[in-house]
Amino acid sequence: MDISRTPPETRYAKSGDIHIAYQTIGKGPLDLVFVPGFISHVEWFWEEPACARFFGRLASFARLILFDKRGTGLSDRVAQVPTLEQRMDDVRAVLDAACSEQAAIVGISEGGPMSVLFAATYPERTAALVLYGTFAEFSAWVSTQQDLERILAYMDTSWGTGTSLPRFAPSLADDERFRYWWARHERLGASPGAAMALMRMNSEIDVRPVLPVVHVPTLVLHRRDDVNITVAAGRYIAEHIPGAKYVELAGQDHVPWVGDAEAVLSEIQEFLTGARHTPEPDRVLATVLFIDIVGSTARAAALGDRRWRDQLENYYSIVRQELSRFKGREISTAGDGFLATFDGPARAIGCACAVRAVVRQLGIDIRAGLHTGECEVLANGVDVGGIAVHIGARVAAAAAPGEVLVSGTVKDLVAGSGLQFQDRGLRTLKGVPSKWRLFAAANETSPA
């Protein structure tokens, strides 16, 4: 099972009278508890491909335990703002429910102070401590009372819009798809009132006196130009935890799975296991699929911004459901366009045809293009490039409305599959040498 494509089951642990949502993923020899930042939602995490890949990598060398802190995500809402002590109780409850006697604790951002306190209080249950982009005292996050009031005002009037994204992931501030995910992450993570209450509680955090009492192996990671929490906060923590290892990484993004996530993951894996991740081959054979909506500009103008956005969100959801069903991998989106890869051309055709059939129920026509060839895996380990991707884009551009168009290479590779095609003749593809014979897939669907 590919855990990045098949989200794990959510269970509940009892912490006193409170139900804490948690998941376990992977079967590595080490247990690893991921303590999230300010808010979280264990199921919505898996809807963002970069986040899913991040957790998938952690679960490749450990049994990963995810959970939502009380008052957030899928865990119980609470009448009183939770204290750090109560949150520690929740971690112990999750460890017990997951039958884990000892685990590495990975504290992210606002989850860091509680992780520090847990490691100092329960060293027998803490195999190691990893802190990323975090602080020991609140002013390293929000430096003045005026800044705090501005954040509270945002939560009161604009929570759930995603306009906070530049403060957390500036490299994706203009990415419409990620902005949508981030906005819903806010809404699913906590209500505006709950977010404000949590922020006020956070303003009282100060675990600086606890740092010298931490006596478990500790790794402190911080991006040098983190726009949310100053790098000085990470340096301070590393200087005051005995024997802590400090690694300063390049980048501005506060969210660990945005930007150079590979650097973060490699440092964590090496610290916990003694071995760095071996990079995957930088060239792979894959089928690339491009999908976009026919006449999207005119449709957006006719529907208006709000209705178009709603329809676009439905479209995104449909494409991602079919990608999951046909074991595709989402690479990127731009407006209404999707780029995905598959390790089998028949599944790629089946996915494109299935998307075409379902979106027609929304009154939407798509065009799709597919090509199979050697793709270059780019430095971030996610994006792909090379001539095969370029050819796939040109095949898609040549498709008629409602058409799933494939290169002759794809047709030849699915011989014997039962898929039917209509010859569309030789075509010149812009920027691609020679002429290419293209074929339209006649089937509506193909087995996943």
Short mmCIF file of C-alpha atoms in Angstrom, two decimals:
data_model
loop_
_atom_site.label_atom_id
_atom_site.label_comp_id
_atom_site.label_asym_id
_atom_site.label_seq_id
_atom_site.Cartn_x
_atom_site.Cartn_y
_atom_site.Cartn_z
CA MET A 1 0.00 0.00 0.00
CA ASP A 2 1.27 3.49 -0.93
CA ILE A 3 0.50 5.49 2.21
CA SER A 4 0.75 8.78 0.35
CA ARG A 5 -2.23 7.70 -1.77
CA THR A 6 -4.23 5.70 0.79
CA PRO A 7 -4.75 7.80 3.94
CA PRO A 8 -4.57 5.83 7.19
CA GLU A 9 -7.51 5.15 9.46
CA THR A 10 -8.30 7.69 12.17
CA ARG A 11 -8.78 6.30 15.67
CA TYR A 12 -9.44 7.88 19.07
CA ALA A 13 -7.50 7.71 22.30
CA LYS A 14 -9.10 8.71 25.63
CA SER A 15 -7.24 11.34 27.63
CA GLY A 16 -9.41 11.65 30.72
CA ASP A 17 -12.82 12.48 29.26
CA ILE A 18 -11.39 13.90 26.02
CA HIS A 19 -11.16 11.99 22.74
CA ILE A 20 -7.90 12.57 20.86
CA ALA A 21 -7.85 11.74 17.14
CA TYR A 22 -4.72 9.90 15.99
CA GLN A 23 -3.34 7.81 13.13
CA THR A 24 -0.47 5.33 12.83
CA ILE A 25 1.40 4.85 9.58
CA GLY A 26 4.38 2.70 8.66
CA LYS A 27 6.09 -0.26 10.25
CA GLY A 28 9.61 0.99 10.95
CA PRO A 29 11.59 -0.14 14.01
CA LEU A 30 11.26 3.28 15.63
CA ASP A 31 8.08 5.01 16.85
CA LEU A 32 7.87 8.69 15.93
CA VAL A 33 5.21 11.07 17.28
CA PHE A 34 4.61 14.15 15.16
CA VAL A 35 3.47 17.04 17.37
CA PRO A 36 1.83 19.54 15.00
CA GLY A 37 1.91 23.30 15.07
CA PHE A 38 -0.82 25.72 16.08
CA ILE A 39 -3.67 23.78 14.41
CA SER A 40 -3.95 20.52 12.51
CA HIS A 41 -6.39 18.06 10.96
CA VAL A 42 -4.98 14.55 10.53
CA GLU A 43 -7.26 13.69 7.60
CA TRP A 44 -6.95 16.98 5.72
CA PHE A 45 -3.15 16.69 5.87
CA TRP A 46 -3.35 13.84 3.36
CA GLU A 47 -5.23 15.97 0.82
CA GLU A 48 -2.11 18.08 0.16
CA PRO A 49 0.38 16.06 -1.95
CA ALA A 50 3.48 17.74 -0.51
CA CYS A 51 2.29 17.07 3.04
CA ALA A 52 1.39 13.47 2.19
CA ARG A 53 4.85 12.92 0.72
CA PHE A 54 6.45 14.45 3.82
CA PHE A 55 4.61 12.09 6.15
CA GLY A 56 5.16 9.19 3.77
CA ARG A 57 8.92 9.74 4.02
CA LEU A 58 8.80 9.81 7.83
CA ALA A 59 6.78 6.59 7.77
CA SER A 60 9.34 4.96 5.47
CA PHE A 61 11.82 4.61 8.35
CA ALA A 62 9.56 4.76 11.42
CA ARG A 63 6.11 3.95 12.67
CA LEU A 64 4.66 7.45 12.44
CA ILE A 65 2.00 8.56 14.92
CA LEU A 66 -0.03 11.64 13.99
CA PHE A 67 -2.60 13.30 16.25
CA ASP A 68 -4.71 16.44 16.64
CA LYS A 69 -4.25 18.28 19.90
CA ARG A 70 -7.36 18.70 22.04
CA GLY A 71 -9.51 21.57 20.80
CA THR A 72 -8.26 21.23 17.20
CA GLY A 73 -8.89 19.11 14.13
CA LEU A 74 -10.82 15.90 14.76
CA SER A 75 -10.17 15.85 18.51
CA ASP A 76 -12.81 16.95 21.01
CA ARG A 77 -13.49 20.62 21.44
CA VAL A 78 -12.97 21.73 25.03
CA ALA A 79 -14.60 24.33 27.25
CA GLN A 80 -11.30 25.63 28.63
CA VAL A 81 -8.12 26.48 26.74
CA PRO A 82 -5.80 23.46 27.16
CA THR A 83 -2.61 23.82 29.17
CA LEU A 84 0.75 22.36 28.17
CA GLU A 85 0.31 19.82 30.96
CA GLN A 86 -3.01 18.63 29.51
CA ARG A 87 -1.45 18.41 26.08
CA MET A 88 1.31 16.24 27.52
CA ASP A 89 -1.40 13.97 28.93
CA ASP A 90 -2.81 13.71 25.42
CA VAL A 91 0.53 12.58 24.01
CA ARG A 92 0.81 9.89 26.68
CA ALA A 93 -2.75 8.77 25.93
CA VAL A 94 -1.95 8.48 22.23
CA LEU A 95 1.25 6.56 22.94
CA ASP A 96 -0.68 4.15 25.16
CA ALA A 97 -3.43 3.69 22.58
CA ALA A 98 -0.83 3.02 19.90
CA CYS A 99 0.95 0.52 22.20
CA SER A 100 4.14 2.57 22.12
CA GLU A 101 6.36 2.46 25.19
CA GLN A 102 8.90 4.94 23.83
CA ALA A 103 9.00 7.23 20.82
CA ALA A 104 10.97 10.00 19.18
CA ILE A 105 9.07 13.26 19.61
CA VAL A 106 9.09 15.64 16.64
CA GLY A 107 7.75 19.05 17.66
CA ILE A 108 6.88 21.52 14.91
CA SER A 109 6.44 25.27 15.48
CA GLU A 110 3.93 25.82 18.29
CA GLY A 111 4.18 22.10 19.09
CA GLY A 112 7.81 22.58 20.12
CA PRO A 113 7.41 23.96 23.67
CA MET A 114 5.12 21.13 24.70
CA SER A 115 7.55 18.62 23.14
CA VAL A 116 10.38 20.12 25.19
CA LEU A 117 8.31 19.84 28.35
CA PHE A 118 7.33 16.24 27.52
CA ALA A 119 10.95 15.19 26.90
CA ALA A 120 12.08 16.71 30.20
CA THR A 121 9.16 15.25 32.17
CA TYR A 122 9.04 11.79 30.58
CA PRO A 123 12.58 10.94 29.43
CA GLU A 124 11.81 7.23 29.79
CA ARG A 125 9.18 7.56 27.05
CA THR A 126 11.24 9.87 24.82
CA ALA A 127 13.79 8.13 22.60
CA ALA A 128 14.87 11.43 21.07
CA LEU A 129 13.62 14.97 20.56
CA VAL A 130 13.50 16.78 17.22
CA LEU A 131 12.45 20.44 17.12
CA TYR A 132 11.74 22.31 13.88
CA GLY A 133 11.01 26.01 13.45
CA THR A 134 10.03 26.47 17.05
CA PHE A 135 10.58 28.68 20.09
CA ALA A 136 10.98 28.50 23.85
CA GLU A 137 9.31 31.82 24.60
CA PHE A 138 6.34 33.39 22.78
CA SER A 139 7.99 36.67 21.80
CA ALA A 140 10.20 34.77 19.33
CA TRP A 141 6.97 34.06 17.41
CA VAL A 142 4.98 37.24 18.04
CA SER A 143 7.36 39.93 19.19
CA THR A 144 5.01 42.71 20.37
CA GLN A 145 1.53 43.18 21.79
CA GLN A 146 0.63 45.09 18.63
CA ASP A 147 1.59 42.08 16.49
CA LEU A 148 -0.55 39.84 18.69
CA GLU A 149 -3.54 42.16 18.33
CA ARG A 150 -3.15 42.14 14.53
CA ILE A 151 -3.11 38.34 14.49
CA LEU A 152 -6.18 38.17 16.73
CA ALA A 153 -7.95 40.65 14.46
CA TYR A 154 -7.18 38.45 11.46
CA MET A 155 -8.59 35.43 13.26
CA ASP A 156 -11.70 37.37 14.23
CA THR A 157 -12.50 38.72 10.77
CA SER A 158 -10.61 36.70 8.13
CA TRP A 159 -9.94 33.24 9.57
CA GLY A 160 -10.38 30.56 6.93
CA THR A 161 -9.61 32.77 3.93
CA GLY A 162 -6.01 31.66 3.59
CA THR A 163 -4.65 35.20 3.55
CA SER A 164 -2.20 34.23 6.31
CA LEU A 165 -0.32 32.02 3.83
CA PRO A 166 2.58 34.48 3.16
CA ARG A 167 3.42 34.28 6.86
CA PHE A 168 3.77 30.49 6.72
CA ALA A 169 4.70 29.52 3.15
CA PRO A 170 5.79 32.60 1.18
CA SER A 171 7.10 30.51 -1.71
CA LEU A 172 3.51 29.35 -2.37
CA ALA A 173 1.75 32.62 -1.62
CA ASP A 174 0.58 32.89 -5.26
CA ASP A 175 -0.31 29.21 -5.67
CA GLU A 176 -4.11 29.13 -5.95
CA ARG A 177 -4.43 25.42 -5.24
CA PHE A 178 -2.27 25.53 -2.10
CA ARG A 179 -4.01 28.69 -0.92
CA TYR A 180 -7.34 26.82 -1.12
CA TRP A 181 -5.87 23.92 0.88
CA TRP A 182 -4.44 26.34 3.46
CA ALA A 183 -7.74 28.21 3.86
CA ARG A 184 -9.60 24.99 4.50
CA HIS A 185 -6.79 23.83 6.80
CA GLU A 186 -7.56 26.86 8.95
CA ARG A 187 -11.32 26.18 8.96
CA LEU A 188 -10.96 22.46 9.69
CA GLY A 189 -8.23 23.00 12.27
CA ALA A 190 -10.19 25.31 14.57
CA SER A 191 -13.04 27.80 14.64
CA PRO A 192 -12.14 31.52 14.75
CA GLY A 193 -12.97 31.75 18.45
CA ALA A 194 -10.98 28.63 19.28
CA ALA A 195 -8.01 29.91 17.28
CA MET A 196 -8.10 33.22 19.17
CA ALA A 197 -8.27 31.44 22.54
CA LEU A 198 -5.35 29.19 21.61
CA MET A 199 -3.29 32.18 20.50
CA ARG A 200 -3.94 33.96 23.80
CA MET A 201 -2.85 30.81 25.66
CA ASN A 202 0.27 30.61 23.51
CA SER A 203 1.16 34.18 24.45
CA GLU A 204 1.91 32.90 27.96
CA ILE A 205 4.33 30.15 26.83
CA ASP A 206 7.83 30.27 28.26
CA VAL A 207 9.73 26.99 28.64
CA ARG A 208 13.21 28.54 28.78
CA PRO A 209 13.81 27.26 32.35
CA VAL A 210 13.04 23.70 31.13
CA LEU A 211 15.66 23.60 28.38
CA PRO A 212 18.65 22.66 30.60
CA VAL A 213 16.59 19.80 32.07
CA VAL A 214 16.22 18.02 28.72
CA HIS A 215 18.58 15.03 28.77
CA VAL A 216 17.53 13.07 25.69
CA PRO A 217 19.28 13.23 22.30
CA THR A 218 18.03 16.42 20.67
CA LEU A 219 18.12 17.83 17.14
CA VAL A 220 17.13 21.46 16.51
CA LEU A 221 16.30 22.47 12.91
CA HIS A 222 15.52 25.99 11.78
CA ARG A 223 15.39 27.70 8.40
CA ARG A 224 17.67 30.70 8.31
CA ASP A 225 15.13 33.16 6.89
CA ASP A 226 11.96 31.71 8.45
CA VAL A 227 9.37 34.47 8.02
CA ASN A 228 7.29 33.35 10.99
CA ILE A 229 9.68 32.46 13.82
CA THR A 230 13.09 34.12 13.94
CA VAL A 231 16.11 31.88 13.52
CA ALA A 232 17.46 33.30 16.78
CA ALA A 233 14.81 31.23 18.57
CA GLY A 234 16.22 27.99 17.19
CA ARG A 235 19.77 29.01 18.04
CA TYR A 236 18.73 29.85 21.59
CA ILE A 237 17.09 26.45 22.11
CA ALA A 238 20.13 24.58 20.78
CA GLU A 239 22.47 26.56 23.01
CA HIS A 240 20.49 25.76 26.17
CA ILE A 241 19.62 22.06 25.72
CA PRO A 242 22.68 20.04 26.81
CA GLY A 243 24.36 18.34 23.87
CA ALA A 244 21.76 19.42 21.33
CA LYS A 245 22.70 19.23 17.66
CA TYR A 246 21.79 22.35 15.70
CA VAL A 247 21.30 22.45 11.92
CA GLU A 248 20.45 25.69 10.17
CA LEU A 249 18.78 25.20 6.81
CA ALA A 250 18.27 27.55 3.87
CA GLY A 251 14.81 28.89 3.14
CA GLN A 252 11.99 31.22 4.19
CA ASP A 253 9.07 28.81 4.48
CA HIS A 254 7.91 28.00 7.98
CA VAL A 255 5.84 24.95 6.98
CA PRO A 256 8.28 22.00 6.86
CA TRP A 257 6.80 20.26 3.81
CA VAL A 258 7.02 23.46 1.73
CA GLY A 259 10.35 24.50 0.22
CA ASP A 260 13.30 22.13 0.56
CA ALA A 261 11.45 19.46 2.52
CA GLU A 262 14.08 16.90 1.52
CA ALA A 263 16.70 18.72 3.58
CA VAL A 264 14.45 18.65 6.66
CA LEU A 265 13.61 14.98 6.19
CA SER A 266 17.21 13.91 5.58
CA GLU A 267 18.40 15.59 8.77
CA ILE A 268 15.63 13.95 10.80
CA GLN A 269 16.25 10.51 9.31
CA GLU A 270 20.01 10.67 9.81
CA PHE A 271 19.65 11.86 13.40
CA LEU A 272 17.15 9.15 14.34
CA THR A 273 18.54 6.22 12.33
CA GLY A 274 22.18 7.09 11.60
CA ALA A 275 21.61 6.83 7.85
CA ARG A 276 20.64 9.49 5.33
CA HIS A 277 17.99 8.92 2.72
CA THR A 278 19.31 7.56 -0.55
CA PRO A 279 17.91 9.79 -3.30
CA GLU A 280 15.61 8.15 -5.78
CA PRO A 281 16.85 7.84 -9.36
CA ASP A 282 16.72 11.21 -11.08
CA ARG A 283 15.28 9.76 -14.29
CA VAL A 284 12.29 7.45 -14.43
CA LEU A 285 9.96 6.04 -17.06
CA ALA A 286 6.48 7.45 -16.49
CA THR A 287 3.24 8.28 -18.26
CA VAL A 288 2.45 11.97 -17.96
CA LEU A 289 -1.15 13.19 -18.02
CA PHE A 290 -2.20 16.77 -18.63
CA ILE A 291 -5.83 17.79 -18.02
CA ASP A 292 -7.48 21.18 -18.34
CA ILE A 293 -10.98 22.62 -18.65
CA VAL A 294 -12.22 23.63 -22.09
CA GLY A 295 -13.20 27.30 -22.26
CA SER A 296 -12.33 28.01 -18.63
CA THR A 297 -11.88 31.76 -19.12
CA ALA A 298 -15.31 32.20 -20.68
CA ARG A 299 -16.89 29.95 -18.05
CA ALA A 300 -15.31 31.94 -15.22
CA ALA A 301 -16.59 35.19 -16.70
CA ALA A 302 -20.09 33.78 -17.10
CA LEU A 303 -20.32 32.29 -13.60
CA GLY A 304 -18.63 35.06 -11.62
CA ASP A 305 -15.76 34.66 -9.21
CA ARG A 306 -17.58 32.89 -6.36
CA ARG A 307 -19.51 30.35 -8.43
CA TRP A 308 -16.46 29.69 -10.58
CA ARG A 309 -14.34 29.07 -7.50
CA ASP A 310 -16.94 26.63 -6.14
CA GLN A 311 -17.05 24.79 -9.45
CA LEU A 312 -13.26 24.73 -9.64
CA GLU A 313 -13.08 23.23 -6.14
CA ASN A 314 -15.52 20.47 -7.17
CA TYR A 315 -13.39 19.85 -10.25
CA TYR A 316 -10.19 19.63 -8.17
CA SER A 317 -11.87 17.15 -5.84
CA ILE A 318 -13.06 14.95 -8.70
CA VAL A 319 -9.64 14.86 -10.37
CA ARG A 320 -7.91 13.99 -7.09
CA GLN A 321 -10.41 11.22 -6.33
CA GLU A 322 -9.77 9.64 -9.72
CA LEU A 323 -6.02 10.09 -9.38
CA SER A 324 -6.21 8.19 -6.10
CA ARG A 325 -8.41 5.46 -7.62
CA PHE A 326 -6.09 4.94 -10.59
CA LYS A 327 -2.89 5.27 -8.50
CA GLY A 328 -1.72 8.48 -10.12
CA ARG A 329 0.60 11.01 -8.55
CA GLU A 330 -0.33 14.68 -8.63
CA ILE A 331 2.67 16.78 -9.64
CA SER A 332 1.32 20.29 -10.03
CA THR A 333 -1.66 22.47 -10.84
CA ALA A 334 -1.95 25.83 -12.55
CA GLY A 335 -5.43 27.36 -12.64
CA ASP A 336 -7.65 24.59 -14.02
CA GLY A 337 -4.73 22.50 -15.31
CA PHE A 338 -3.44 19.29 -13.71
CA LEU A 339 -0.19 17.47 -14.32
CA ALA A 340 0.03 13.92 -12.96
CA THR A 341 2.25 10.90 -13.52
CA PHE A 342 1.50 7.18 -13.57
CA ASP A 343 3.67 4.08 -13.58
CA GLY A 344 1.29 2.43 -16.06
CA PRO A 345 -0.20 3.99 -19.24
CA ALA A 346 -3.45 1.99 -19.09
CA ARG A 347 -4.27 3.41 -15.66
CA ALA A 348 -3.45 6.90 -16.91
CA ILE A 349 -5.90 6.54 -19.78
CA GLY A 350 -8.51 5.08 -17.44
CA CYS A 351 -8.08 8.04 -15.07
CA ALA A 352 -8.43 10.61 -17.86
CA CYS A 353 -11.56 8.93 -19.23
CA ALA A 354 -13.07 8.63 -15.75
CA VAL A 355 -12.46 12.32 -15.04
CA ARG A 356 -14.04 13.19 -18.41
CA ALA A 357 -17.17 11.19 -17.59
CA VAL A 358 -17.63 12.56 -14.05
CA VAL A 359 -17.01 16.25 -14.77
CA ARG A 360 -19.55 16.17 -17.59
CA GLN A 361 -22.14 15.88 -14.83
CA LEU A 362 -21.02 19.40 -13.79
CA GLY A 363 -21.45 20.61 -17.35
CA ILE A 364 -17.67 20.71 -17.81
CA ASP A 365 -15.68 19.45 -20.78
CA ILE A 366 -12.00 18.69 -20.42
CA ARG A 367 -9.20 17.97 -22.83
CA ALA A 368 -6.44 15.56 -21.86
CA GLY A 369 -3.12 14.51 -23.32
CA LEU A 370 -0.84 11.59 -22.45
CA HIS A 371 2.66 10.51 -23.35
CA THR A 372 5.02 7.89 -21.94
CA GLY A 373 8.75 8.53 -21.77
CA GLU A 374 11.77 9.09 -19.58
CA CYS A 375 11.13 11.93 -17.13
CA GLU A 376 13.67 13.87 -15.13
CA VAL A 377 12.91 14.04 -11.40
CA LEU A 378 13.83 17.57 -10.40
CA ALA A 379 15.87 18.58 -7.37
CA ASN A 380 12.90 18.86 -5.01
CA GLY A 381 12.07 15.19 -5.62
CA VAL A 382 8.50 16.08 -6.61
CA ASP A 383 8.37 17.93 -9.92
CA VAL A 384 9.24 16.27 -13.21
CA GLY A 385 10.67 17.69 -16.40
CA GLY A 386 12.27 16.72 -19.66
CA ILE A 387 11.17 16.16 -23.24
CA ALA A 388 8.55 13.56 -22.25
CA VAL A 389 6.71 16.15 -20.16
CA HIS A 390 6.97 18.69 -22.97
CA ILE A 391 5.52 16.19 -25.46
CA GLY A 392 2.65 15.36 -23.08
CA ALA A 393 1.78 19.06 -22.80
CA ARG A 394 1.77 19.45 -26.59
CA VAL A 395 -0.42 16.35 -27.03
CA ALA A 396 -2.91 17.86 -24.58
CA ALA A 397 -2.87 21.17 -26.45
CA ALA A 398 -3.78 19.28 -29.64
CA ALA A 399 -6.79 17.55 -28.06
CA ALA A 400 -10.29 18.60 -29.06
CA PRO A 401 -12.91 19.43 -26.40
CA GLY A 402 -13.88 16.25 -24.57
CA GLU A 403 -11.00 14.31 -26.10
CA VAL A 404 -8.41 12.11 -24.38
CA LEU A 405 -5.52 12.19 -26.81
CA VAL A 406 -2.49 9.92 -26.54
CA SER A 407 0.80 9.60 -28.36
CA GLY A 408 1.60 6.56 -30.47
CA THR A 409 4.01 5.50 -27.76
CA VAL A 410 1.17 5.20 -25.26
CA LYS A 411 -1.03 3.30 -27.71
CA ASP A 412 1.74 0.79 -28.43
CA LEU A 413 2.39 0.20 -24.72
CA VAL A 414 -1.22 -0.74 -23.96
CA ALA A 415 -1.53 -3.27 -26.78
CA GLY A 416 -3.65 -6.20 -25.59
CA SER A 417 -5.36 -4.17 -22.86
CA GLY A 418 -8.68 -3.95 -24.71
CA LEU A 419 -8.51 -0.17 -24.94
CA GLN A 420 -9.83 1.20 -28.22
CA PHE A 421 -8.45 4.19 -30.13
CA GLN A 422 -9.33 6.37 -33.09
CA ASP A 423 -6.46 7.45 -35.30
CA ARG A 424 -6.08 11.24 -35.40
CA GLY A 425 -3.23 11.16 -37.90
CA LEU A 426 0.21 12.71 -37.94
CA ARG A 427 0.56 16.01 -36.11
CA THR A 428 3.30 18.56 -35.73
CA LEU A 429 3.83 19.33 -32.04
CA LYS A 430 5.22 22.79 -31.35
CA GLY A 431 8.85 22.64 -30.26
CA VAL A 432 9.06 18.86 -30.72
CA PRO A 433 11.10 17.33 -33.57
CA SER A 434 9.38 15.24 -36.28
CA LYS A 435 5.69 14.51 -36.65
CA TRP A 436 3.80 12.41 -34.12
CA ARG A 437 0.88 10.07 -34.73
CA LEU A 438 -1.84 10.74 -32.18
CA PHE A 439 -4.86 8.66 -31.14
CA ALA A 440 -8.07 9.45 -29.25
CA ALA A 441 -9.07 7.02 -26.50
CA ALA A 442 -12.54 5.72 -27.23
CA ASN A 443 -13.16 4.06 -23.86
CA GLU A 444 -14.99 5.92 -21.12
CA THR A 445 -13.17 4.09 -18.33
CA SER A 446 -10.55 1.45 -17.76
CA PRO A 447 -10.03 -0.80 -14.72
CA ALA A 448 -7.91 0.80 -11.99
#
